[in-house]
Amino acid sequence: MSLSTNARYGLAYVCGSRTYFHMKWWMAGAAIAVLSVSGCASEKLVGRPDLEIVQGGQLPPPALKDLILEQRAYVIGPFDKVEVDVYGVPELSRTVQVDASGTIAIPLVGTLDASGKTTSQLADAIANRLRGKYIRSPQVTVNADTISQTITVDGQVQKPGLYPVTGRMTLIRAVARAEGTTDYANTSYVVVFRRVGGKDMAALYDLRAIRQGIYPDPEVYANDVVSVGESGGRRVFQAAIQGGALLIAPLVAILN
């Protein structure tokens, strides 16, 4: 499908030998944009250079290492609860909560910056505080008990909201966490908002292209905002059907 402009109609979508114009209809003083793309949807798996497409639909079984989902190290944040275990010293083993400033306090250890560290990095920091002064060779383990880091999924999904980020999260998995898209979703207009190095950034993705293997499913991270766009044409068509018989005939003709 390609795009072109037309002086009379504005934007036109070309699919094969058929051209569909972006036309405006005025109803009750409001401008309603109706876009026809029927007959242009493709279910073909397009793929990309690094994606091997298996003919016949019979995928080989995964290797043992493929059954373990690649994990991403969890980074501790404010209000997380972490379990600290000092081997052989039960008096120092406890569950502590990271405060709003990102620090924790442990007896003999004092105050430590925990926010921005992985659990193994925090364990090393605690061991370094204990080593020599109190314990000759401390063995410290830290596990995340309560996870506060979340991703926001909103827009045209079944259940918009905040979802915890555990392990490796991708865009398709994030939308699935929100129980998928609605009937009015524009799956070719999905925006991911992210703050990087103090700058707000955004990227536009097409779920259809990802599902067809055209490009990989991108990773999403804690504090990302995923916004699934709305298809105005679908909502207008649904409203027209519910509005009365007088609107059905002309809109059906346009959309077909």
Coordinates of C-alpha atoms in Angstrom, one line a residue, residues 43-170:
E43 CA -2.2 -11.8 6.3
K44 CA 1.1 -12.7 4.7
L45 CA 4.1 -13.2 7.0
V46 CA 6.6 -10.8 5.5
G47 CA 9.6 -11.5 7.6
R48 CA 13.0 -9.7 7.8
P49 CA 16.6 -10.8 7.0
D50 CA 17.3 -12.3 10.4
L51 CA 14.0 -14.2 10.7
E52 CA 13.9 -17.7 9.3
I53 CA 10.4 -18.5 8.0
V54 CA 9.6 -22.2 8.1
Q55 CA 7.6 -23.5 5.2
G56 CA 4.6 -25.8 6.0
G57 CA 4.1 -24.3 9.4
Q58 CA 6.0 -27.1 11.3
L59 CA 8.4 -25.4 13.7
P60 CA 11.3 -27.5 15.1
P61 CA 11.2 -28.0 18.9
P62 CA 13.3 -25.6 21.0
A63 CA 16.6 -26.4 22.5
L64 CA 16.7 -26.6 26.3
K65 CA 18.3 -23.2 26.6
D66 CA 15.5 -21.7 24.4
L67 CA 12.9 -22.7 27.0
I68 CA 14.4 -20.3 29.5
L69 CA 13.3 -16.7 28.8
E70 CA 16.3 -14.3 28.7
Q71 CA 16.0 -12.2 31.8
R72 CA 17.0 -8.6 32.4
A73 CA 18.6 -7.7 35.7
Y74 CA 16.1 -6.1 38.0
V75 CA 17.1 -2.5 39.0
I76 CA 16.0 -1.5 42.5
G77 CA 13.9 1.6 42.8
P78 CA 12.3 3.7 45.5
F79 CA 9.6 2.0 47.7
D80 CA 10.9 -1.5 46.7
K81 CA 11.2 -4.0 49.5
V82 CA 14.3 -6.1 49.5
E83 CA 15.3 -9.2 51.5
V84 CA 18.9 -9.0 52.9
D85 CA 20.4 -12.2 54.1
V86 CA 23.9 -12.2 55.8
Y87 CA 25.0 -15.8 56.1
G88 CA 25.6 -16.8 59.7
V89 CA 24.4 -13.5 61.1
P90 CA 20.7 -13.7 61.5
E91 CA 20.6 -10.5 63.4
L92 CA 21.5 -8.6 60.2
S93 CA 19.1 -10.6 58.0
R94 CA 15.9 -8.7 57.4
T95 CA 13.5 -7.2 54.9
V96 CA 13.9 -3.5 54.4
Q97 CA 12.1 -0.9 52.2
V98 CA 13.8 1.6 50.0
D99 CA 12.7 5.1 51.0
A100 CA 11.7 7.8 48.6
S101 CA 15.3 9.1 48.3
G102 CA 16.4 5.6 47.2
T103 CA 18.3 4.6 50.4
I104 CA 18.1 1.8 52.9
A105 CA 19.4 1.6 56.5
I106 CA 20.8 -1.6 58.1
P107 CA 22.5 -2.0 61.5
L108 CA 26.3 -2.0 61.4
V109 CA 26.1 -1.2 57.7
G110 CA 24.5 2.3 58.0
T111 CA 22.8 4.1 55.1
L112 CA 23.3 2.9 51.6
D113 CA 22.1 4.1 48.2
A114 CA 20.0 1.2 46.9
S115 CA 18.1 2.8 44.0
G116 CA 19.7 2.2 40.6
K117 CA 21.5 -0.9 41.8
T118 CA 20.8 -4.5 40.9
T119 CA 20.3 -7.0 43.7
S120 CA 23.9 -8.3 43.3
Q121 CA 25.4 -4.8 43.3
L122 CA 23.6 -4.0 46.5
A123 CA 24.7 -7.3 48.1
D124 CA 28.3 -6.4 47.2
A125 CA 27.9 -2.9 48.7
I126 CA 26.6 -4.3 52.0
A127 CA 29.4 -6.9 52.1
N128 CA 32.0 -4.2 51.5
R129 CA 30.6 -2.3 54.5
L130 CA 30.8 -5.3 56.8
R131 CA 34.1 -6.7 55.6
G132 CA 37.0 -6.3 58.0
K133 CA 35.2 -4.3 60.6
Y134 CA 32.6 -6.8 61.7
I135 CA 32.8 -9.9 59.6
R136 CA 36.0 -11.3 58.0
S137 CA 34.4 -12.7 54.9
P138 CA 30.7 -11.8 54.7
Q139 CA 28.4 -13.6 52.4
V140 CA 25.4 -11.4 51.5
T141 CA 22.5 -12.1 49.2
V142 CA 19.7 -9.7 48.3
N143 CA 16.4 -10.5 46.7
A144 CA 13.6 -8.2 45.5
D145 CA 10.6 -8.8 47.7
T146 CA 8.1 -6.2 46.5
I147 CA 8.5 -4.7 43.1
S148 CA 7.3 -1.1 42.5
Q149 CA 8.6 -0.5 39.0
T150 CA 5.8 -0.4 36.5
I151 CA 4.9 0.3 32.9
T152 CA 1.8 2.2 31.8
V153 CA -0.4 0.8 29.0
D154 CA -3.2 3.1 27.9
G155 CA -5.3 4.0 25.0
Q156 CA -7.3 1.4 23.0
V157 CA -6.5 -1.6 25.1
Q158 CA -9.0 -3.8 27.1
K159 CA -7.6 -2.9 30.5
P160 CA -5.5 0.3 30.6
G161 CA -3.4 0.6 33.7
L162 CA -0.1 0.2 35.4
Y163 CA 1.6 -3.2 35.2
P164 CA 4.7 -4.5 37.0
V165 CA 7.9 -5.0 35.0
T166 CA 9.3 -8.4 35.8
G167 CA 12.1 -9.9 33.6
R168 CA 12.3 -9.0 30.0
M169 CA 9.3 -7.1 28.7
T170 CA 8.5 -6.4 25.1

